[in-house]
Coordinates of C-alpha atoms and ligand atoms in Angstrom, one line a residue:
X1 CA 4.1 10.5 8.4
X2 CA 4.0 11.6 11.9
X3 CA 6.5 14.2 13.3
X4 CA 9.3 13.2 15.2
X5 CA 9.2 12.9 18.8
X6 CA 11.4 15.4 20.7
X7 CA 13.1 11.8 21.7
X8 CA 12.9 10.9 17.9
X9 CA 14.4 14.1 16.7
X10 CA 17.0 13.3 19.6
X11 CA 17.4 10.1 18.0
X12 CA 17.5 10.4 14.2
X13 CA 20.2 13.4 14.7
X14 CA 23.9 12.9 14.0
X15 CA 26.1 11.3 16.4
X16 CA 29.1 10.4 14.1
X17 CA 31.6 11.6 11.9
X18 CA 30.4 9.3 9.3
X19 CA 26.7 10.5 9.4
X20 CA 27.8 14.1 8.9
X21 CA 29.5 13.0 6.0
X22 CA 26.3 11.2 4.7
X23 CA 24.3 14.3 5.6
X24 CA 27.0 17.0 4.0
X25 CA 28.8 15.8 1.3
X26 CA 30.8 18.4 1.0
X27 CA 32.4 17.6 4.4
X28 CA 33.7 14.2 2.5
X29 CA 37.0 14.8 1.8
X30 CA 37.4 15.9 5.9
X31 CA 36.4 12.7 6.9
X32 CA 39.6 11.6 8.4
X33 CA 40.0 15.1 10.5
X34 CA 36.3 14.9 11.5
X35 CA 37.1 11.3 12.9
X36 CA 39.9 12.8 15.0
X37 CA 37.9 15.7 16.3
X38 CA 34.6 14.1 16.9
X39 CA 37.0 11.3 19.2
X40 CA 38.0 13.6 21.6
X41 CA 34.9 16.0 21.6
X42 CA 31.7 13.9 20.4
X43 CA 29.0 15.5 17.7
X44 CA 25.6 15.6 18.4
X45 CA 23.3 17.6 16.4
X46 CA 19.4 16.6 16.5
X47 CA 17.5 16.1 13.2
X48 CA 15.3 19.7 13.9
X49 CA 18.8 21.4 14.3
X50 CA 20.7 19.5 11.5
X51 CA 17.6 20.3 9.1
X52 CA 18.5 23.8 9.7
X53 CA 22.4 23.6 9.2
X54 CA 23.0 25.8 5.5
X55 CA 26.2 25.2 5.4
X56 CA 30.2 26.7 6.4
X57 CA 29.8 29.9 7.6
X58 CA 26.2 29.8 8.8
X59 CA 25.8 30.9 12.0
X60 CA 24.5 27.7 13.3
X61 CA 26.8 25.0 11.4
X62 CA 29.8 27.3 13.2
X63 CA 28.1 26.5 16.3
X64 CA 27.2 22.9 16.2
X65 CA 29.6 21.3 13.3
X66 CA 32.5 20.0 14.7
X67 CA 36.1 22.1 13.2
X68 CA 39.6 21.3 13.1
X69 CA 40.8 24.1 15.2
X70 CA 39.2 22.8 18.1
X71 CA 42.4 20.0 18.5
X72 CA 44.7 23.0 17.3
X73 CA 44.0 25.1 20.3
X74 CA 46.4 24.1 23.3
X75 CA 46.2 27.1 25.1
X76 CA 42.7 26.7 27.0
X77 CA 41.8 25.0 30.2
X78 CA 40.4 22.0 30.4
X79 CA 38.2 23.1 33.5
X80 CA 38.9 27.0 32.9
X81 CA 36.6 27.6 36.4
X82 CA 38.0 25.0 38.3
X83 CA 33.9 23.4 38.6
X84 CA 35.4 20.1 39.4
X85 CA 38.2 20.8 41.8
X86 CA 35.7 23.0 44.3
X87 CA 32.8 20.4 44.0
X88 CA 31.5 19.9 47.7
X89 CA 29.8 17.2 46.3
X90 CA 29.7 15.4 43.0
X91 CA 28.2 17.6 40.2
X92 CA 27.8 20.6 42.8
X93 CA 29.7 23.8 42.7
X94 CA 29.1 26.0 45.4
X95 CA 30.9 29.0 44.6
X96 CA 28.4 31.8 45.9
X97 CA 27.4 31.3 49.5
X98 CA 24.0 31.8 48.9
X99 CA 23.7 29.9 45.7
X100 CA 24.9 26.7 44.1
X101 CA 25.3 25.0 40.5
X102 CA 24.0 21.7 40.5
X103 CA 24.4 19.3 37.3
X104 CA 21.7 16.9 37.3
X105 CA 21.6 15.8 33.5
X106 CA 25.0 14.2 31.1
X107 CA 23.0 14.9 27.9
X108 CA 22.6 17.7 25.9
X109 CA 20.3 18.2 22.9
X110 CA 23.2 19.6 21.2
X111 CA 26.9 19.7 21.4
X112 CA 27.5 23.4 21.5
X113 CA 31.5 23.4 19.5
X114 CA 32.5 26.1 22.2
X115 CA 30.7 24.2 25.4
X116 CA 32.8 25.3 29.1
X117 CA 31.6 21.9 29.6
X118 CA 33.7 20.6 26.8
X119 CA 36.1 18.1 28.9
X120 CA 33.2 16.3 30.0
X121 CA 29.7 16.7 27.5
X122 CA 29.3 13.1 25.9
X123 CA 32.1 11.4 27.4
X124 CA 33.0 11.1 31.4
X125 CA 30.3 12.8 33.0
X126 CA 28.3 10.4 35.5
X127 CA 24.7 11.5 36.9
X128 CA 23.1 8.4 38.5
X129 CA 20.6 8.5 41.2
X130 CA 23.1 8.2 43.4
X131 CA 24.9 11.6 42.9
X132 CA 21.6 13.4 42.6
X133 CA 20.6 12.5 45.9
X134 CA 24.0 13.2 47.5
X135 CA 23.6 17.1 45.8
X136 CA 20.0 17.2 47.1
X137 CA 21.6 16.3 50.7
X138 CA 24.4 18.6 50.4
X139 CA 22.0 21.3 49.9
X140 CA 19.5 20.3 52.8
X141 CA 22.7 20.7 54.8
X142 CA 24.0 24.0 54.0
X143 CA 21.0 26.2 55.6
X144 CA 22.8 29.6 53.3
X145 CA 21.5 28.1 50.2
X146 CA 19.0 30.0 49.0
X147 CA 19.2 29.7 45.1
X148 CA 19.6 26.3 43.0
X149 CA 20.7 26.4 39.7
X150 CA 19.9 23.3 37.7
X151 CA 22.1 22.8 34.8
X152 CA 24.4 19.8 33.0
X153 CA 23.9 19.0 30.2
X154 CA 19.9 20.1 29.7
X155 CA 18.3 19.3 32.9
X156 CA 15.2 19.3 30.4
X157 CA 16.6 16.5 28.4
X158 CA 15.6 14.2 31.7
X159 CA 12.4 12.4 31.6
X160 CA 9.5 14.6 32.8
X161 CA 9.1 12.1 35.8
X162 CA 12.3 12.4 36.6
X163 CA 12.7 15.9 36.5
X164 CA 9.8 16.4 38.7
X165 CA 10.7 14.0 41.4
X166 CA 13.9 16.6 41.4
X167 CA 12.2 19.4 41.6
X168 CA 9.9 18.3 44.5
X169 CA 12.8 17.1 46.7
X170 CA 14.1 20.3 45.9
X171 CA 10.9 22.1 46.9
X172 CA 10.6 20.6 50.2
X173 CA 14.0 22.2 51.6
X174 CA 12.6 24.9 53.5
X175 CA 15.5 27.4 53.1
X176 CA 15.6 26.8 49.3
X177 CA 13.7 29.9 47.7
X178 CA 14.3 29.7 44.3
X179 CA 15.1 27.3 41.6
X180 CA 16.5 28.0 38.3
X181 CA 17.0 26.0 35.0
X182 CA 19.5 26.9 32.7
X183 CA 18.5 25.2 29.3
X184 CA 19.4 25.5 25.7
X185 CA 16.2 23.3 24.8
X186 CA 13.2 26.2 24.1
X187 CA 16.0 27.3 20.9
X188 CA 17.3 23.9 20.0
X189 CA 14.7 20.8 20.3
X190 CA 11.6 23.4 21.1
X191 CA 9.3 20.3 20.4
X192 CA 10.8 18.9 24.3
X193 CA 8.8 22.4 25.4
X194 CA 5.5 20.3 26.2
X195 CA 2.3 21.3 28.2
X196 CA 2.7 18.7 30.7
X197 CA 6.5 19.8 31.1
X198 CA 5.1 23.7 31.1
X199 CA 3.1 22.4 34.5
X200 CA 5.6 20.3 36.1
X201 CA 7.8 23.1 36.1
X202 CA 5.0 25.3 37.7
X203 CA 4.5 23.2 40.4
X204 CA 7.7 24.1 41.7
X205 CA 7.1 27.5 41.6
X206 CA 8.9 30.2 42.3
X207 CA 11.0 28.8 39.4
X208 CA 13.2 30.8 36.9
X209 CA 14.3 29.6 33.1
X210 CA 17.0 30.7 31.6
X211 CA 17.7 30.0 28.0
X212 CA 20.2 30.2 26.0
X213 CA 20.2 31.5 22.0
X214 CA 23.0 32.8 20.1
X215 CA 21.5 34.3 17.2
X216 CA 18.2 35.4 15.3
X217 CA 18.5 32.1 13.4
X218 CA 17.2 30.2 16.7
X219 CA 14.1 32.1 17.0
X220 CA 12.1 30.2 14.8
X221 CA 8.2 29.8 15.2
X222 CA 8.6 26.5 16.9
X223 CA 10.9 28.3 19.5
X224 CA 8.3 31.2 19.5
X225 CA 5.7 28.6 21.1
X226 CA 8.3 26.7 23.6
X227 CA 8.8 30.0 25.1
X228 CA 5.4 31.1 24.7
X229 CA 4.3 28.0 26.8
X230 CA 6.6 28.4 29.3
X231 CA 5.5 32.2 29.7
X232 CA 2.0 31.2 29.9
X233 CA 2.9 28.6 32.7
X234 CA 4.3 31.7 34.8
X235 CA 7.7 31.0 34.6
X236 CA 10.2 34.2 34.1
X237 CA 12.3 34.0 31.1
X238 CA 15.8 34.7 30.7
X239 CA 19.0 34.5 28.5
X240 CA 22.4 33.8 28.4
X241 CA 23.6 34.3 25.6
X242 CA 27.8 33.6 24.6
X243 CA 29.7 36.5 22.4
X244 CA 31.0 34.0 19.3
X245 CA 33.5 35.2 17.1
X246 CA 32.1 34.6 13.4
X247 CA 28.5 34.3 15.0
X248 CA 27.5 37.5 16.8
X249 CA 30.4 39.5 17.2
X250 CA 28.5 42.6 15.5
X251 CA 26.4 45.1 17.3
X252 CA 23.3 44.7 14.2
X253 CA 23.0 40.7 15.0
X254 CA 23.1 41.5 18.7
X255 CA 20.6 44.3 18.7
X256 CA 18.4 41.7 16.4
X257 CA 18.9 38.7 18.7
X258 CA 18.2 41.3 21.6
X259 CA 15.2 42.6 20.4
X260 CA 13.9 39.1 18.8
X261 CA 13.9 37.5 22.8
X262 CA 12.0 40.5 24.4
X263 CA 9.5 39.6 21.6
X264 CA 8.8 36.4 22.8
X265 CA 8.9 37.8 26.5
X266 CA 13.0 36.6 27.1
X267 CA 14.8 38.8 29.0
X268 CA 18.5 39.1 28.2
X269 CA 20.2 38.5 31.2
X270 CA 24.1 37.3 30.7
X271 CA 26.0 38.1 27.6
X272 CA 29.2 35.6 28.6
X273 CA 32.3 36.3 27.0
X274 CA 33.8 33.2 26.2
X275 CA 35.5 31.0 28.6
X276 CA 39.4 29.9 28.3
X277 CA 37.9 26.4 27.7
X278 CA 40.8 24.4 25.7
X279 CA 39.4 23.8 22.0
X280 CA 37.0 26.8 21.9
X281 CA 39.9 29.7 21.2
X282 CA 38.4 29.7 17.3
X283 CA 35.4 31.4 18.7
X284 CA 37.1 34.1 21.4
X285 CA 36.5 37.5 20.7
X286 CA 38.4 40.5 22.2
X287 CA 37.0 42.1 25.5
X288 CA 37.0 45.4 23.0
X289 CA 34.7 43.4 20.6
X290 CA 32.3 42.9 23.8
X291 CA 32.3 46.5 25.2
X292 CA 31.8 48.0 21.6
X293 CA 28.6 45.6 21.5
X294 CA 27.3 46.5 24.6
X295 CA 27.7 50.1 23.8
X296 CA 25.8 49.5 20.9
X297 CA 23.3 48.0 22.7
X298 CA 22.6 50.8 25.2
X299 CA 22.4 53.6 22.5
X300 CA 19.9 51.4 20.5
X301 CA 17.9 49.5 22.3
X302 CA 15.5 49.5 25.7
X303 CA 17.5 49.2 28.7
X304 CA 15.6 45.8 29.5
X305 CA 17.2 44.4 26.3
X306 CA 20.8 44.8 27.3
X307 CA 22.1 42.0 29.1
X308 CA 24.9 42.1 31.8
X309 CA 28.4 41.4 30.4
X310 CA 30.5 39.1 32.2
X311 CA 33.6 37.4 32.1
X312 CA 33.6 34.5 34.6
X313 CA 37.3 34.6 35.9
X314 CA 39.5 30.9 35.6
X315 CA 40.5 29.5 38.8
X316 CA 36.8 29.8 40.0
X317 CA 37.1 33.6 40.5
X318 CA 33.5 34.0 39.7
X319 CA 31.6 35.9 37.8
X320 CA 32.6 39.8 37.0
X321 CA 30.1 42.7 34.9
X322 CA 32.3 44.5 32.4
X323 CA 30.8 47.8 31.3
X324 CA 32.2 50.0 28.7
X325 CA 33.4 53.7 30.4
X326 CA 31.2 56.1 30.7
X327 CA 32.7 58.1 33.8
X328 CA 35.5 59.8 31.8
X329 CA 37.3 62.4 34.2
X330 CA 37.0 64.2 37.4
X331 CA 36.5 67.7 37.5
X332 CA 37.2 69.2 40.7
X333 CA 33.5 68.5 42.1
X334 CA 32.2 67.5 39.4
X335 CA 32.7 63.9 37.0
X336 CA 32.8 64.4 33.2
X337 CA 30.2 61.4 31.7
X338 CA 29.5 60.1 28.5
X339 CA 25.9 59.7 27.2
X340 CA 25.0 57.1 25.0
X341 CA 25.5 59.6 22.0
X342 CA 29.3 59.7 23.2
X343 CA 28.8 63.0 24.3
X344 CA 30.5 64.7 27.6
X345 CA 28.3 65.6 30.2
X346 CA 29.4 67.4 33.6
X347 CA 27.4 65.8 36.7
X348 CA 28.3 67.4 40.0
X349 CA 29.1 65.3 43.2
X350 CA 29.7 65.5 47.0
X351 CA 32.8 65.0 48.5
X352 CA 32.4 61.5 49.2
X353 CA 32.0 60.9 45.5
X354 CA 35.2 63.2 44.7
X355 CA 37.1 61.1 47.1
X356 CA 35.7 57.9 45.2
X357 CA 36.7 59.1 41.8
X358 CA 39.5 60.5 43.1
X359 CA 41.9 57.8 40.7
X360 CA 40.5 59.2 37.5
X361 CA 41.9 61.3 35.2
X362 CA 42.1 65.3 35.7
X363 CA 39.4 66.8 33.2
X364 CA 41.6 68.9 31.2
X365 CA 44.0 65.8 30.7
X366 CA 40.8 64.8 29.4
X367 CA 39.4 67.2 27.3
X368 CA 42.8 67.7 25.4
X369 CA 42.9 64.0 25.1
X370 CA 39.6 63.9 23.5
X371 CA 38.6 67.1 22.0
X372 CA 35.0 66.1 23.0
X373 CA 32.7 69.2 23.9
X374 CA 31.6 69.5 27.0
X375 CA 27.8 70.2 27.1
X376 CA 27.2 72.1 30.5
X377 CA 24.1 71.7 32.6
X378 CA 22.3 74.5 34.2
X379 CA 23.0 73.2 37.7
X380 CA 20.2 74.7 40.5
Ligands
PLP401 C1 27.0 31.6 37.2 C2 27.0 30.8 38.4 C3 26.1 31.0 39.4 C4 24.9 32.0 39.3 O1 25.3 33.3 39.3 P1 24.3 34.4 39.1 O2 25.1 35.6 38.9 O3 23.5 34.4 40.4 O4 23.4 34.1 37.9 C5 26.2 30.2 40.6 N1 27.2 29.3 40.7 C6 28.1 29.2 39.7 C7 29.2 28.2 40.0 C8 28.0 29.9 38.6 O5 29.0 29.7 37.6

């Protein structure tokens, strides 16, 4: 037999309560609570995904089969960034001034359980001609638009005609410089990754991709080559990748996932900690979690494998880099910093810098608080 198209795959997925019951029968006897929670927030998990689902606790199934908690959670936000209430125009947000978020696909090529998106993947979410061209004018008007992020759903989900026809109205705006695609599809229906796709995208060079894998478990061969041919067509790779509580909230998957995408010439870029999205608290993770997992990052790996960790703030507050400490005290003219060993360090400063620092702690404060050794420099 002939291997599914990336539409096929697309097609022969599951899309239903009942079909996730045929595929797992162990999820049987959930039937009724699978009905409830695929209502409000659909399934969709594509036959190349589903054929890798093992079962509960696997690191994919947590992030793809639908779970009960999702209706238990009340607390979250339905928009938690407020991307609909500050939309200029539909499916735009233009939060940066120089850069805007423009949603230009409904589908996805899977329903990720923990989406931001949630409120509106696979139900209400309208793209039509119609508000594609009304973004694409919104951002011929507004000359401080420099950067346009394409995202939905998978803007690669559109046909490749389709896609190209936005990418060339896009082009011929003279004050756009760059275009980006964020897109889950290189890790989750790799097969989409074609050659002809690999060239459209060139054409609209200087073009960015930023993907979007979880954990080691995505990088499979057929991943390997979607990102291989997108390299090869000159396109910078990146990742965003979302801190999931029972996924990979530990510094060892992390480093592995890390390391795994600069392999296949990814370059982490965001590590998001999750959104206040309503139905997604299941998979939050403490800000302490986050910190201790970028720390572990720097001590272990190449600096071009750590990404940035952000929270983005609710209320449309933006983005916002959370790093763990590593200026520990002030010490007269001098700061007291941690290495990546956890070790103190004296580094002296002008008195620009002492006025800077000024709120920190006092370094003694400091050094009974810790008992860490301070190791002291030969200073010139
Ligand atoms: C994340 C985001 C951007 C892009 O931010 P960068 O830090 O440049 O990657 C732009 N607009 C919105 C609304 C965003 O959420």
């Amino acid at each position: 037999m002939k291997p599914a198209s990336w539409n096929g795959q697309l097609r022969s997925g599951i899309h239903s309560a009942a079909a996730l019951c045929d595929a797992f029968s162990e999820l049987a006897p959930r039937r009724a609570m699978l009905e409830e929670v695929t209502g409000a927030y659909p399934v969709c998990i594509n036959s190349y995904i589903a054929g890798m689902l093992k079962g509960p606790g696997d690191p994919l199934w947590r992030q793809f089969v639908p779970d009960s908690a999702e209706l238990e959670d009340t607390t979250g936000m339905i928009d938690p960034l407020a991307e609909d209430s500050h939309a200029p125009a539909p499916n735009i947000t233009h939060r940066y001034p120089n850069r805007v978020l423009f949603l230009v696909s409904n589908r996805c090529a899977v329903h990720c359980r923990f989406c931001t998106r949630k409120r509106k993947i696979g139900r209400s979410f309208d793209v039509t001609p119609d508000t594609i061209g009304q973004g694409i004018d919104y951002i011929s008007r507004s000359r401080q638009v420099r950067d346009v992020l394409l995202s939905g759903g998978d803007p690669l989900l559109l046909p490749t005609a389709q896609l190209a026809d936005i990418l060339g109205r896009l082009r011929a705006i003279p004050h756009v410089d760059i275009i980006r695609i964020g897109t889950r599809v290189p890790g989750v229906l790799p097969d989409r990754i074609t050659a002809r796709l690999a060239r459209t995208l060139a054409r609209a060079h200087p073009l960015y991709v930023n993907t979007h894998f979880n954990h080691p478990a995505e990088i499979t061969p057929q991943a390997r080559r979607a990102c291989a041919l997108l390299a090869e067509a000159g396109i910078p790779l990146g990742c965003q990748t979302v801190l999931l509580k029972g996924v990979n909230d530990s510094g060892e998957i992390m480093r592995e996932l890390m390391q795994a995408l600069l392999g296949m010439r990814v370059r982490p870029y965001y590590l998001h900690h999750m959104d206040c999205t309503r139905g997604t608290a299941h998979f939050r993770t403490s800000l302490t979690t986050g910190l201790a997992i970028v720390g572990a990052l720097r001590s272990h790996v190449s600096g071009m494998s750590v990404p940035h960790y952000v929270i983005d703030l609710p209320g449309g507050g933006g983005k916002v880099p959370l790093t763990p400490d590593y200026i520990q005290a002030v010490d007269g003219n001098r700061l007291l910093i941690k290495n990546f060993r956890g070790d103190l360090y004296g580094y002296d400063i002008c008195p620009q810098d002492a006025e800077t620092f000024r709120g920190l702690p006092e370094a003694g404060v400091r050094r009974a608080h810790t008992g860490n050794h301070i190791n002291d420099k030969e200073t010139p």
